PDB file of C-alpha atoms in Angstrom:
ATOM      1  CA  MET A  24      22.379  11.880   7.196  1.00  0.00           C
ATOM      2  CA  THR A  25      21.876  12.772  10.826  1.00  0.00           C
ATOM      3  CA  ALA A  26      19.481  11.334  13.384  1.00  0.00           C
ATOM      4  CA  THR A  27      17.268  14.381  12.926  1.00  0.00           C
ATOM      5  CA  ASP A  28      16.978  13.705   9.188  1.00  0.00           C
ATOM      6  CA  VAL A  29      16.049  10.076   9.830  1.00  0.00           C
ATOM      7  CA  ALA A  30      13.403  11.126  12.377  1.00  0.00           C
ATOM      8  CA  ALA A  31      12.010  13.674   9.901  1.00  0.00           C
ATOM      9  CA  TRP A  32      11.761  11.044   7.127  1.00  0.00           C
ATOM     10  CA  ILE A  33      10.079   8.566   9.467  1.00  0.00           C
ATOM     11  CA  GLY A  34       7.617  11.246  10.626  1.00  0.00           C
ATOM     12  CA  ALA A  35       6.817  12.253   7.046  1.00  0.00           C
ATOM     13  CA  ALA A  36       6.281   8.635   5.976  1.00  0.00           C
ATOM     14  CA  THR A  37       4.024   7.739   8.897  1.00  0.00           C
ATOM     15  CA  GLY A  38       2.039  10.964   8.582  1.00  0.00           C
ATOM     16  CA  THR A  39       1.435  10.411   4.876  1.00  0.00           C
ATOM     17  CA  THR A  40       0.484   6.784   5.485  1.00  0.00           C
ATOM     18  CA  SER A  41      -1.955   7.851   8.198  1.00  0.00           C
ATOM     19  CA  ILE A  42      -3.651  10.381   5.917  1.00  0.00           C
ATOM     20  CA  LEU A  43      -3.951   7.849   3.081  1.00  0.00           C
ATOM     21  CA  TRP A  44      -5.399   5.258   5.474  1.00  0.00           C
ATOM     22  CA  ASP A  45      -8.027   7.742   6.714  1.00  0.00           C
ATOM     23  CA  VAL A  46      -9.012   8.553   3.108  1.00  0.00           C
ATOM     24  CA  PHE A  47      -9.316   4.823   2.350  1.00  0.00           C
ATOM     25  CA  LYS A  48     -11.501   4.260   5.428  1.00  0.00           C
ATOM     26  CA  TYR A  49     -13.730   7.222   4.503  1.00  0.00           C
ATOM     27  CA  VAL A  50     -14.253   5.947   0.952  1.00  0.00           C
ATOM     28  CA  ARG A  51     -15.005   2.385   2.117  1.00  0.00           C
ATOM     29  CA  ALA A  52     -17.369   3.420   4.955  1.00  0.00           C
ATOM     30  CA  CYS A  53     -20.603   2.631   3.148  1.00  0.00           C
ATOM     31  CA  PRO A  54     -22.926  -0.327   2.658  1.00  0.00           C
ATOM     32  CA  HIS A  55     -21.808  -2.986   0.198  1.00  0.00           C
ATOM     33  CA  LEU A  56     -24.516  -5.273  -1.112  1.00  0.00           C
ATOM     34  CA  ARG A  57     -23.827  -8.865  -2.086  1.00  0.00           C
ATOM     35  CA  ILE A  58     -26.598 -10.080  -4.378  1.00  0.00           C
ATOM     36  CA  GLY A  59     -27.418 -13.608  -5.438  1.00  0.00           C
ATOM     37  CA  ALA A  60     -30.222 -14.942  -7.608  1.00  0.00           C
ATOM     38  CA  ASN A  61     -31.382 -18.502  -8.178  1.00  0.00           C
ATOM     39  CA  PRO A  62     -33.713 -18.889 -11.173  1.00  0.00           C
ATOM     40  CA  ASN A  63     -35.889 -21.884 -12.033  1.00  0.00           C
ATOM     41  CA  MET A  64     -36.970 -22.576  -8.472  1.00  0.00           C
ATOM     42  CA  THR A  65     -40.148 -24.577  -7.976  1.00  0.00           C
ATOM     43  CA  PRO A  66     -42.064 -24.395  -4.713  1.00  0.00           C
ATOM     44  CA  GLN A  67     -42.387 -27.476  -2.565  1.00  0.00           C
ATOM     45  CA  THR A  68     -46.141 -26.937  -2.434  1.00  0.00           C
ATOM     46  CA  PRO A  69     -47.712 -25.065  -5.376  1.00  0.00           C
ATOM     47  CA  ARG A  70     -49.092 -21.607  -4.645  1.00  0.00           C
ATOM     48  CA  PRO A  71     -52.730 -21.014  -5.509  1.00  0.00           C
ATOM     49  CA  GLY A  72     -53.311 -19.035  -8.687  1.00  0.00           C
ATOM     50  CA  PHE A  73     -50.106 -20.177 -10.417  1.00  0.00           C
ATOM     51  CA  PRO A  74     -49.495 -23.197 -12.652  1.00  0.00           C
ATOM     52  CA  ASP A  75     -47.848 -26.227 -11.053  1.00  0.00           C
ATOM     53  CA  ASP A  76     -44.864 -26.049 -13.424  1.00  0.00           C
ATOM     54  CA  ALA A  77     -44.221 -22.317 -12.843  1.00  0.00           C
ATOM     55  CA  THR A  78     -40.600 -21.397 -12.105  1.00  0.00           C
ATOM     56  CA  TRP A  79     -39.712 -18.731  -9.558  1.00  0.00           C
ATOM     57  CA  THR A  80     -36.604 -16.652  -8.952  1.00  0.00           C
ATOM     58  CA  LEU A  81     -35.110 -16.422  -5.469  1.00  0.00           C
ATOM     59  CA  VAL A  82     -33.197 -13.184  -4.837  1.00  0.00           C
ATOM     60  CA  ARG A  83     -30.909 -12.735  -1.822  1.00  0.00           C
ATOM     61  CA  VAL A  84     -29.293  -9.464  -0.733  1.00  0.00           C
ATOM     62  CA  ALA A  85     -26.733  -9.262   2.079  1.00  0.00           C
ATOM     63  CA  ASN A  86     -25.207  -6.098   3.506  1.00  0.00           C
ATOM     64  CA  VAL A  87     -21.481  -6.819   3.911  1.00  0.00           C
ATOM     65  CA  GLY A  88     -20.460  -3.174   4.312  1.00  0.00           C
ATOM     66  CA  SER A  89     -19.868  -1.089   7.401  1.00  0.00           C
ATOM     67  CA  THR A  90     -23.120   0.916   7.596  1.00  0.00           C
ATOM     68  CA  LYS A  91     -26.789   0.058   7.368  1.00  0.00           C
ATOM     69  CA  THR A  92     -28.909   0.915   4.352  1.00  0.00           C
ATOM     70  CA  THR A  93     -32.505   0.811   3.187  1.00  0.00           C
ATOM     71  CA  LEU A  94     -33.417  -1.415   0.243  1.00  0.00           C
ATOM     72  CA  MET A  95     -35.781   0.584  -1.939  1.00  0.00           C
ATOM     73  CA  THR A  96     -36.620  -1.318  -5.137  1.00  0.00           C
ATOM     74  CA  LEU A  97     -36.030  -4.665  -6.784  1.00  0.00           C
ATOM     75  CA  SER A  98     -36.155  -4.980 -10.556  1.00  0.00           C
ATOM     76  CA  PHE A  99     -35.023  -7.184 -13.422  1.00  0.00           C
ATOM     77  CA  GLU A 100     -33.161  -5.682 -16.377  1.00  0.00           C
ATOM     78  CA  ILE A 101     -33.225  -7.363 -19.778  1.00  0.00           C
ATOM     79  CA  TYR A 102     -30.641  -6.491 -22.456  1.00  0.00           C
ATOM     80  CA  HIS A 103     -30.499  -7.384 -26.133  1.00  0.00           C
ATOM     81  CA  SER A 104     -26.679  -7.734 -26.268  1.00  0.00           C
ATOM     82  CA  PRO A 105     -23.658  -7.851 -23.964  1.00  0.00           C
ATOM     83  CA  TRP A 106     -22.607  -4.436 -25.293  1.00  0.00           C
ATOM     84  CA  ALA A 107     -25.966  -2.972 -24.231  1.00  0.00           C
ATOM     85  CA  ALA A 108     -25.541  -4.550 -20.784  1.00  0.00           C
ATOM     86  CA  TRP A 109     -22.100  -2.997 -20.444  1.00  0.00           C
ATOM     87  CA  ARG A 110     -23.555   0.404 -21.399  1.00  0.00           C
ATOM     88  CA  ARG A 111     -26.613  -0.200 -19.146  1.00  0.00           C
ATOM     89  CA  LYS A 112     -29.044   0.382 -22.034  1.00  0.00           C
ATOM     90  CA  THR A 113     -31.968  -1.803 -21.043  1.00  0.00           C
ATOM     91  CA  THR A 114     -34.354  -3.337 -23.518  1.00  0.00           C
ATOM     92  CA  GLU A 115     -36.905  -3.901 -20.796  1.00  0.00           C
ATOM     93  CA  ARG A 116     -37.028  -3.318 -17.044  1.00  0.00           C
ATOM     94  CA  LEU A 117     -39.416  -5.364 -14.910  1.00  0.00           C
ATOM     95  CA  ALA A 118     -40.215  -3.892 -11.510  1.00  0.00           C
ATOM     96  CA  VAL A 119     -41.069  -6.294  -8.706  1.00  0.00           C
ATOM     97  CA  LEU A 120     -43.921  -4.433  -7.041  1.00  0.00           C
ATOM     98  CA  GLN A 121     -44.563  -6.650  -4.033  1.00  0.00           C
ATOM     99  CA  PRO A 122     -41.660  -8.967  -3.247  1.00  0.00           C
ATOM    100  CA  TRP A 123     -42.762 -11.984  -1.261  1.00  0.00           C
ATOM    101  CA  PRO A 124     -42.572 -12.764   1.718  1.00  0.00           C
ATOM    102  CA  VAL A 125     -40.941  -9.500   2.953  1.00  0.00           C
ATOM    103  CA  SER A 126     -41.878  -6.297   1.137  1.00  0.00           C
ATOM    104  CA  LEU A 127     -39.800  -3.210   0.377  1.00  0.00           C
ATOM    105  CA  PRO A 128     -38.600  -0.712   1.579  1.00  0.00           C
ATOM    106  CA  ARG A 129     -36.614  -2.641   4.164  1.00  0.00           C
ATOM    107  CA  LEU A 130     -33.860  -1.495   6.525  1.00  0.00           C
ATOM    108  CA  LEU A 131     -30.865  -3.793   6.158  1.00  0.00           C
ATOM    109  CA  ASP A 132     -28.391  -3.617   9.015  1.00  0.00           C
ATOM    110  CA  VAL A 133     -24.743  -4.623   8.757  1.00  0.00           C
ATOM    111  CA  GLY A 134     -24.483  -8.400   8.347  1.00  0.00           C
ATOM    112  CA  GLU A 135     -28.208  -8.914   7.674  1.00  0.00           C
ATOM    113  CA  GLU A 136     -29.640 -10.745   4.679  1.00  0.00           C
ATOM    114  CA  TRP A 137     -32.950 -10.159   2.894  1.00  0.00           C
ATOM    115  CA  SER A 138     -34.473 -12.690   0.528  1.00  0.00           C
ATOM    116  CA  SER A 139     -37.481 -12.658  -1.734  1.00  0.00           C
ATOM    117  CA  VAL A 140     -39.230 -14.878  -4.249  1.00  0.00           C
ATOM    118  CA  THR A 141     -40.530 -13.248  -7.419  1.00  0.00           C
ATOM    119  CA  ASN A 142     -43.556 -14.316  -9.410  1.00  0.00           C
ATOM    120  CA  PRO A 143     -43.014 -16.370 -12.584  1.00  0.00           C
ATOM    121  CA  ASP A 144     -42.719 -14.414 -15.840  1.00  0.00           C
ATOM    122  CA  VAL A 145     -42.142 -15.688 -19.393  1.00  0.00           C
ATOM    123  CA  ARG A 146     -39.984 -12.624 -20.190  1.00  0.00           C
ATOM    124  CA  ILE A 147     -37.577 -13.603 -17.401  1.00  0.00           C
ATOM    125  CA  ASP A 148     -37.390 -17.160 -18.737  1.00  0.00           C
ATOM    126  CA  ALA A 149     -36.710 -15.891 -22.272  1.00  0.00           C
ATOM    127  CA  ALA A 150     -33.951 -13.539 -21.055  1.00  0.00           C
ATOM    128  CA  LEU A 151     -32.375 -16.404 -19.109  1.00  0.00           C
ATOM    129  CA  GLU A 152     -32.149 -18.416 -22.325  1.00  0.00           C
ATOM    130  CA  LYS A 153     -30.116 -15.618 -23.932  1.00  0.00           C
ATOM    131  CA  GLY A 154     -28.104 -15.007 -20.740  1.00  0.00           C
ATOM    132  CA  LEU A 155     -28.774 -11.282 -20.597  1.00  0.00           C
ATOM    133  CA  LEU A 156     -30.810 -10.968 -17.402  1.00  0.00           C
ATOM    134  CA  TYR A 157     -29.700  -8.842 -14.460  1.00  0.00           C
ATOM    135  CA  VAL A 158     -31.175  -8.191 -11.022  1.00  0.00           C
ATOM    136  CA  ASN A 159     -30.960  -4.567  -9.891  1.00  0.00           C
ATOM    137  CA  VAL A 160     -31.375  -3.611  -6.224  1.00  0.00           C
ATOM    138  CA  GLU A 161     -31.581   0.083  -5.414  1.00  0.00           C
ATOM    139  CA  ASP A 162     -30.728   1.226  -1.915  1.00  0.00           C
ATOM    140  CA  SER A 163     -30.622   4.569  -0.136  1.00  0.00           C
ATOM    141  CA  HIS A 164     -26.889   5.114  -0.803  1.00  0.00           C
ATOM    142  CA  ARG A 165     -26.613   4.534  -4.569  1.00  0.00           C
ATOM    143  CA  PRO A 166     -28.596   6.301  -7.288  1.00  0.00           C
ATOM    144  CA  LYS A 167     -28.118   3.547  -9.922  1.00  0.00           C
ATOM    145  CA  GLY A 168     -28.366   0.521  -7.690  1.00  0.00           C
ATOM    146  CA  THR A 169     -26.337  -2.663  -7.536  1.00  0.00           C
ATOM    147  CA  ARG A 170     -26.576  -5.178 -10.390  1.00  0.00           C
ATOM    148  CA  PHE A 171     -26.087  -8.924 -10.478  1.00  0.00           C
ATOM    149  CA  ARG A 172     -26.100 -11.072 -13.590  1.00  0.00           C
ATOM    150  CA  VAL A 173     -28.498 -13.986 -13.317  1.00  0.00           C
ATOM    151  CA  ARG A 174     -27.227 -17.231 -14.811  1.00  0.00           C
ATOM    152  CA  ARG A 175     -28.940 -20.584 -15.195  1.00  0.00           C
TER     153      ARG A 175
END
């Protein structure tokens, strides 16, 4: 093996590695949403029009990707079994029409976090008991949205 062969192998290896790295960067160059949900929250001061013992759900969405995105909709998905959740066959989908305090759509820049409190609902409480409640956040880059399983 001559010096020319070694240089050719090194050039081929670094060129291939460079192409694979560029493909990896292209695939990963999108927003990534980190979602969290805290059920059974009670406000410090009761809101007018709701019972004092009403429980609320706090939803947080953070953009940890490399590009900004627009949050479009927030919804809850209820499933009747874990198999249905895996197949994404919802029993019921509850749309949050006016998230409070910041409404949607909302531009979410890289590193920003958006949070909202949803109104109390007995269907959400019942789905929490069975453990088959998911939060779905749709943004401008994904047609199906990003899901997060809500646990007690």
